[in-house]
Amino acid sequence: FLFTTWQKGRDLLAAEVGKTAFPLDAFVQDLEQHEVTRAPGTAVFLNSSPNGTPIGLLHNLKLNHVVHQRNVVVTVLTEEVPYVARSDRLEVQPLGGGFVRVILRYGFMEDPDVPAALAGDRDLDIDPAKVAFILSDNTLLPTTGSNMGLWRKRLFAFLSRNALRPTRFFRLPVNRVIEIGTQVQM
C-alpha cells in the first residue's frame, strides 16, 4: 500500500510539475536573444526531466535576474539493470549559450554519486568544490480532486518530507548546495 501510494504520488507530482514545464532548448534559445546578467562560475542544476528547464533555474532568473556563465543541467536516470557500464554512464549534450545537458545513468543496485561522475569527465572540466549545486525543493500542498484521495495525498506528502534528501542521495557537498523552494498543489 505504501509503495503504490509513493508511486502514484510521484506520478501525480510529475504531472503537476510537467504542466508548467518549459522546454530547456527553447529556454536557452530565448535566453540567447535577451540580455541577462551572468554570474561568474558554474551552476549545476539537478532536474528530473532531461528536456525540461529546472524550476530552480527559472526561479533563480525570475527572482535574482541572473544566470551563471556556465550552467550544467543534470538528469539522473535509473536503468532497469543492476549496473551500468562506466562507458555508458555519462552523456553530455552542449546546448549553446553557456548551457550543457548531462544525463547520468545508474543501475538500480548503484548509489548515484553526481559530483564524482561530473568530475570524472575531462570535457566537462567540473570541480565539485567550486560549483554551486542548485536544487528545486517542492513543498507539497494536498488538495481535493484528481484520481487520488486527499488522505492518500497527505500520506504521500508525509512520505516525501521523510524521504532521503537529494543532497544526501546524490552525494552533493552540503556546503555547495542552494535549494530554491516552490509550493506544488496536488
PDB file of C-alpha atoms in Angstrom:
ATOM      1  CA  PHE A   1       0.000   0.000   0.000  1.00  0.00           C
ATOM      2  CA  LEU A   2       2.807   2.424   0.875  1.00  0.00           C
ATOM      3  CA  PHE A   3       4.707   1.562  -2.299  1.00  0.00           C
ATOM      4  CA  THR A   4       1.666   2.154  -4.506  1.00  0.00           C
ATOM      5  CA  THR A   5       0.950   5.432  -2.674  1.00  0.00           C
ATOM      6  CA  TRP A   6       4.547   6.513  -3.245  1.00  0.00           C
ATOM      7  CA  GLN A   7       4.463   5.585  -6.945  1.00  0.00           C
ATOM      8  CA  LYS A   8       1.068   7.147  -7.604  1.00  0.00           C
ATOM      9  CA  GLY A   9       2.092  10.280  -5.706  1.00  0.00           C
ATOM     10  CA  ARG A  10       5.348  10.575  -7.693  1.00  0.00           C
ATOM     11  CA  ASP A  11       3.391  10.224 -10.937  1.00  0.00           C
ATOM     12  CA  LEU A  12       0.877  12.863  -9.816  1.00  0.00           C
ATOM     13  CA  LEU A  13       3.663  15.226  -8.728  1.00  0.00           C
ATOM     14  CA  ALA A  14       5.478  14.764 -12.054  1.00  0.00           C
ATOM     15  CA  ALA A  15       2.244  15.537 -13.920  1.00  0.00           C
ATOM     16  CA  GLU A  16       1.683  18.716 -11.865  1.00  0.00           C
ATOM     17  CA  VAL A  17       5.247  19.932 -12.354  1.00  0.00           C
ATOM     18  CA  GLY A  18       5.049  18.964 -16.038  1.00  0.00           C
ATOM     19  CA  LYS A  19       2.069  21.291 -16.574  1.00  0.00           C
ATOM     20  CA  THR A  20       4.293  24.323 -16.090  1.00  0.00           C
ATOM     21  CA  ALA A  21       7.479  22.836 -17.569  1.00  0.00           C
ATOM     22  CA  PHE A  22       9.286  24.930 -20.140  1.00  0.00           C
ATOM     23  CA  PRO A  23      11.423  23.089 -22.727  1.00  0.00           C
ATOM     24  CA  LEU A  24      15.130  23.548 -21.960  1.00  0.00           C
ATOM     25  CA  ASP A  25      16.098  24.039 -25.622  1.00  0.00           C
ATOM     26  CA  ALA A  26      13.518  26.840 -26.008  1.00  0.00           C
ATOM     27  CA  PHE A  27      14.692  28.438 -22.738  1.00  0.00           C
ATOM     28  CA  VAL A  28      18.319  28.502 -23.925  1.00  0.00           C
ATOM     29  CA  GLN A  29      17.314  29.981 -27.305  1.00  0.00           C
ATOM     30  CA  ASP A  30      15.188  32.643 -25.605  1.00  0.00           C
ATOM     31  CA  LEU A  31      17.996  33.479 -23.188  1.00  0.00           C
ATOM     32  CA  GLU A  32      20.444  33.977 -26.074  1.00  0.00           C
ATOM     33  CA  GLN A  33      18.111  36.589 -27.593  1.00  0.00           C
ATOM     34  CA  HIS A  34      17.823  38.660 -24.398  1.00  0.00           C
ATOM     35  CA  GLU A  35      20.468  40.449 -22.380  1.00  0.00           C
ATOM     36  CA  VAL A  36      20.788  38.879 -18.926  1.00  0.00           C
ATOM     37  CA  THR A  37      23.343  39.344 -16.169  1.00  0.00           C
ATOM     38  CA  ARG A  38      25.785  36.461 -15.892  1.00  0.00           C
ATOM     39  CA  ALA A  39      27.240  35.467 -12.533  1.00  0.00           C
ATOM     40  CA  PRO A  40      30.789  34.130 -12.668  1.00  0.00           C
ATOM     41  CA  GLY A  41      31.320  30.409 -12.258  1.00  0.00           C
ATOM     42  CA  THR A  42      29.390  27.223 -12.870  1.00  0.00           C
ATOM     43  CA  ALA A  43      25.970  26.185 -11.599  1.00  0.00           C
ATOM     44  CA  VAL A  44      24.809  22.574 -11.658  1.00  0.00           C
ATOM     45  CA  PHE A  45      21.030  22.125 -11.689  1.00  0.00           C
ATOM     46  CA  LEU A  46      19.514  18.734 -10.941  1.00  0.00           C
ATOM     47  CA  ASN A  47      16.329  18.087 -12.886  1.00  0.00           C
ATOM     48  CA  SER A  48      14.092  15.047 -13.123  1.00  0.00           C
ATOM     49  CA  SER A  49      13.426  15.574 -16.842  1.00  0.00           C
ATOM     50  CA  PRO A  50      16.233  15.880 -19.392  1.00  0.00           C
ATOM     51  CA  ASN A  51      14.054  18.066 -21.644  1.00  0.00           C
ATOM     52  CA  GLY A  52      12.528  20.499 -19.146  1.00  0.00           C
ATOM     53  CA  THR A  53      14.033  23.620 -17.643  1.00  0.00           C
ATOM     54  CA  PRO A  54      14.791  23.126 -13.935  1.00  0.00           C
ATOM     55  CA  ILE A  55      12.430  25.042 -11.652  1.00  0.00           C
ATOM     56  CA  GLY A  56      15.451  26.239  -9.662  1.00  0.00           C
ATOM     57  CA  LEU A  57      16.933  27.793 -12.803  1.00  0.00           C
ATOM     58  CA  LEU A  58      13.676  29.547 -13.696  1.00  0.00           C
ATOM     59  CA  HIS A  59      13.200  30.891 -10.164  1.00  0.00           C
ATOM     60  CA  ASN A  60      16.847  31.987  -9.911  1.00  0.00           C
ATOM     61  CA  LEU A  61      16.412  34.010 -13.106  1.00  0.00           C
ATOM     62  CA  LYS A  62      12.984  35.338 -12.069  1.00  0.00           C
ATOM     63  CA  LEU A  63      13.965  36.333  -8.517  1.00  0.00           C
ATOM     64  CA  ASN A  64      17.659  37.223  -8.853  1.00  0.00           C
ATOM     65  CA  HIS A  65      17.692  38.286 -12.545  1.00  0.00           C
ATOM     66  CA  VAL A  66      20.874  36.321 -13.122  1.00  0.00           C
ATOM     67  CA  VAL A  67      22.185  33.084 -14.605  1.00  0.00           C
ATOM     68  CA  HIS A  68      25.687  31.702 -14.255  1.00  0.00           C
ATOM     69  CA  GLN A  69      28.275  31.928 -17.026  1.00  0.00           C
ATOM     70  CA  ARG A  70      28.183  28.154 -17.249  1.00  0.00           C
ATOM     71  CA  ASN A  71      25.076  26.076 -16.490  1.00  0.00           C
ATOM     72  CA  VAL A  72      25.021  22.296 -16.337  1.00  0.00           C
ATOM     73  CA  VAL A  73      21.577  20.660 -16.221  1.00  0.00           C
ATOM     74  CA  VAL A  74      21.910  17.133 -14.840  1.00  0.00           C
ATOM     75  CA  THR A  75      19.303  14.392 -15.019  1.00  0.00           C
ATOM     76  CA  VAL A  76      19.946  11.130 -13.186  1.00  0.00           C
ATOM     77  CA  LEU A  77      18.187   8.110 -14.682  1.00  0.00           C
ATOM     78  CA  THR A  78      17.893   4.736 -13.008  1.00  0.00           C
ATOM     79  CA  GLU A  79      18.023   1.970 -15.588  1.00  0.00           C
ATOM     80  CA  GLU A  80      16.318  -1.406 -15.245  1.00  0.00           C
ATOM     81  CA  VAL A  81      19.630  -3.225 -14.949  1.00  0.00           C
ATOM     82  CA  PRO A  82      21.657  -3.738 -11.762  1.00  0.00           C
ATOM     83  CA  TYR A  83      24.756  -1.899 -13.013  1.00  0.00           C
ATOM     84  CA  VAL A  84      25.540   0.487 -15.856  1.00  0.00           C
ATOM     85  CA  ALA A  85      28.959   0.279 -17.502  1.00  0.00           C
ATOM     86  CA  ARG A  86      31.186   3.282 -16.836  1.00  0.00           C
ATOM     87  CA  SER A  87      31.375   3.949 -20.579  1.00  0.00           C
ATOM     88  CA  ASP A  88      27.555   4.284 -20.712  1.00  0.00           C
ATOM     89  CA  ARG A  89      27.177   6.337 -17.515  1.00  0.00           C
ATOM     90  CA  LEU A  90      27.590   9.896 -18.815  1.00  0.00           C
ATOM     91  CA  GLU A  91      26.045  11.615 -21.821  1.00  0.00           C
ATOM     92  CA  VAL A  92      26.980  15.265 -22.481  1.00  0.00           C
ATOM     93  CA  GLN A  93      24.975  17.472 -24.855  1.00  0.00           C
ATOM     94  CA  PRO A  94      26.162  21.080 -25.390  1.00  0.00           C
ATOM     95  CA  LEU A  95      23.157  23.385 -25.866  1.00  0.00           C
ATOM     96  CA  GLY A  96      24.935  26.686 -26.545  1.00  0.00           C
ATOM     97  CA  GLY A  97      24.716  29.927 -24.611  1.00  0.00           C
ATOM     98  CA  GLY A  98      26.758  28.519 -21.724  1.00  0.00           C
ATOM     99  CA  PHE A  99      24.396  25.551 -21.177  1.00  0.00           C
ATOM    100  CA  VAL A 100      25.155  21.841 -21.169  1.00  0.00           C
ATOM    101  CA  ARG A 101      22.722  18.959 -20.639  1.00  0.00           C
ATOM    102  CA  VAL A 102      24.171  15.938 -18.823  1.00  0.00           C
ATOM    103  CA  ILE A 103      22.381  12.624 -18.457  1.00  0.00           C
ATOM    104  CA  LEU A 104      23.778  10.242 -15.846  1.00  0.00           C
ATOM    105  CA  ARG A 105      22.692   6.613 -15.906  1.00  0.00           C
ATOM    106  CA  TYR A 106      22.928   4.260 -12.937  1.00  0.00           C
ATOM    107  CA  GLY A 107      21.687   0.746 -12.389  1.00  0.00           C
ATOM    108  CA  PHE A 108      19.100   0.055  -9.693  1.00  0.00           C
ATOM    109  CA  MET A 109      21.793  -1.533  -7.478  1.00  0.00           C
ATOM    110  CA  GLU A 110      24.087   1.507  -7.670  1.00  0.00           C
ATOM    111  CA  ASP A 111      24.212   4.603  -5.485  1.00  0.00           C
ATOM    112  CA  PRO A 112      24.415   7.776  -7.607  1.00  0.00           C
ATOM    113  CA  ASP A 113      27.434   9.992  -6.987  1.00  0.00           C
ATOM    114  CA  VAL A 114      26.822  13.092  -9.089  1.00  0.00           C
ATOM    115  CA  PRO A 115      29.959  15.070  -8.110  1.00  0.00           C
ATOM    116  CA  ALA A 116      32.251  12.108  -8.843  1.00  0.00           C
ATOM    117  CA  ALA A 117      30.595  11.458 -12.207  1.00  0.00           C
ATOM    118  CA  LEU A 118      30.875  15.112 -13.237  1.00  0.00           C
ATOM    119  CA  ALA A 119      34.467  15.443 -12.018  1.00  0.00           C
ATOM    120  CA  GLY A 120      35.430  12.268 -13.876  1.00  0.00           C
ATOM    121  CA  ASP A 121      34.667  13.774 -17.300  1.00  0.00           C
ATOM    122  CA  ARG A 122      37.569  15.820 -18.701  1.00  0.00           C
ATOM    123  CA  ASP A 123      35.399  17.581 -21.293  1.00  0.00           C
ATOM    124  CA  LEU A 124      33.095  18.995 -18.607  1.00  0.00           C
ATOM    125  CA  ASP A 125      36.024  20.265 -16.509  1.00  0.00           C
ATOM    126  CA  ILE A 126      33.988  20.481 -13.280  1.00  0.00           C
ATOM    127  CA  ASP A 127      35.476  20.747  -9.824  1.00  0.00           C
ATOM    128  CA  PRO A 128      32.646  19.880  -7.372  1.00  0.00           C
ATOM    129  CA  ALA A 129      34.321  22.033  -4.714  1.00  0.00           C
ATOM    130  CA  LYS A 130      33.949  25.137  -6.911  1.00  0.00           C
ATOM    131  CA  VAL A 131      30.438  24.861  -8.380  1.00  0.00           C
ATOM    132  CA  ALA A 132      27.016  25.706  -6.970  1.00  0.00           C
ATOM    133  CA  PHE A 133      24.561  22.801  -6.945  1.00  0.00           C
ATOM    134  CA  ILE A 134      21.095  24.360  -7.247  1.00  0.00           C
ATOM    135  CA  LEU A 135      18.122  22.158  -6.405  1.00  0.00           C
ATOM    136  CA  SER A 136      14.369  22.658  -6.538  1.00  0.00           C
ATOM    137  CA  ASP A 137      12.693  21.815  -3.244  1.00  0.00           C
ATOM    138  CA  ASN A 138       8.967  21.167  -3.619  1.00  0.00           C
ATOM    139  CA  THR A 139       6.591  21.675  -0.715  1.00  0.00           C
ATOM    140  CA  LEU A 140       3.513  19.588  -1.425  1.00  0.00           C
ATOM    141  CA  LEU A 141       0.077  21.029  -0.743  1.00  0.00           C
ATOM    142  CA  PRO A 142      -2.511  18.232  -0.927  1.00  0.00           C
ATOM    143  CA  THR A 143      -5.862  19.352  -2.376  1.00  0.00           C
ATOM    144  CA  THR A 144      -9.090  17.626  -3.314  1.00  0.00           C
ATOM    145  CA  GLY A 145      -9.586  16.479  -6.868  1.00  0.00           C
ATOM    146  CA  SER A 146      -7.749  14.163  -9.247  1.00  0.00           C
ATOM    147  CA  ASN A 147      -7.906  10.375  -9.010  1.00  0.00           C
ATOM    148  CA  MET A 148      -6.067  10.145  -5.671  1.00  0.00           C
ATOM    149  CA  GLY A 149      -7.891  10.699  -2.400  1.00  0.00           C
ATOM    150  CA  LEU A 150      -6.968  13.635  -0.152  1.00  0.00           C
ATOM    151  CA  TRP A 151      -5.941  11.353   2.734  1.00  0.00           C
ATOM    152  CA  ARG A 152      -3.632   9.455   0.390  1.00  0.00           C
ATOM    153  CA  LYS A 153      -2.119  12.710  -0.913  1.00  0.00           C
ATOM    154  CA  ARG A 154      -1.451  13.705   2.680  1.00  0.00           C
ATOM    155  CA  LEU A 155       0.245  10.352   3.239  1.00  0.00           C
ATOM    156  CA  PHE A 156       2.385  10.926   0.137  1.00  0.00           C
ATOM    157  CA  ALA A 157       3.313  14.427   1.371  1.00  0.00           C
ATOM    158  CA  PHE A 158       4.346  12.881   4.707  1.00  0.00           C
ATOM    159  CA  LEU A 159       6.431  10.227   2.938  1.00  0.00           C
ATOM    160  CA  SER A 160       8.071  12.904   0.759  1.00  0.00           C
ATOM    161  CA  ARG A 161       9.027  15.036   3.754  1.00  0.00           C
ATOM    162  CA  ASN A 162      10.643  11.995   5.373  1.00  0.00           C
ATOM    163  CA  ALA A 163      12.393  10.626   2.289  1.00  0.00           C
ATOM    164  CA  LEU A 164      16.157  10.819   1.874  1.00  0.00           C
ATOM    165  CA  ARG A 165      17.137  14.366   0.863  1.00  0.00           C
ATOM    166  CA  PRO A 166      18.531  14.776  -2.671  1.00  0.00           C
ATOM    167  CA  THR A 167      21.694  16.303  -1.212  1.00  0.00           C
ATOM    168  CA  ARG A 168      22.480  13.043   0.554  1.00  0.00           C
ATOM    169  CA  PHE A 169      21.081  10.709  -2.092  1.00  0.00           C
ATOM    170  CA  PHE A 170      23.215  12.247  -4.875  1.00  0.00           C
ATOM    171  CA  ARG A 171      26.220  12.767  -2.518  1.00  0.00           C
ATOM    172  CA  LEU A 172      26.363  16.510  -3.085  1.00  0.00           C
ATOM    173  CA  PRO A 173      28.763  18.555  -0.953  1.00  0.00           C
ATOM    174  CA  VAL A 174      26.429  20.179   1.590  1.00  0.00           C
ATOM    175  CA  ASN A 175      28.371  23.440   1.660  1.00  0.00           C
ATOM    176  CA  ARG A 176      27.901  23.867  -2.125  1.00  0.00           C
ATOM    177  CA  VAL A 177      24.100  23.376  -2.327  1.00  0.00           C
ATOM    178  CA  ILE A 178      21.404  26.010  -2.780  1.00  0.00           C
ATOM    179  CA  GLU A 179      17.785  24.894  -2.534  1.00  0.00           C
ATOM    180  CA  ILE A 180      15.092  27.031  -4.120  1.00  0.00           C
ATOM    181  CA  GLY A 181      11.658  26.094  -2.823  1.00  0.00           C
ATOM    182  CA  THR A 182       8.319  26.048  -4.558  1.00  0.00           C
ATOM    183  CA  GLN A 183       4.864  25.035  -3.450  1.00  0.00           C
ATOM    184  CA  VAL A 184       3.045  22.489  -5.582  1.00  0.00           C
ATOM    185  CA  GLN A 185      -0.682  21.917  -5.219  1.00  0.00           C
ATOM    186  CA  MET A 186      -1.609  18.361  -5.972  1.00  0.00           C
TER     187      MET A 186
END
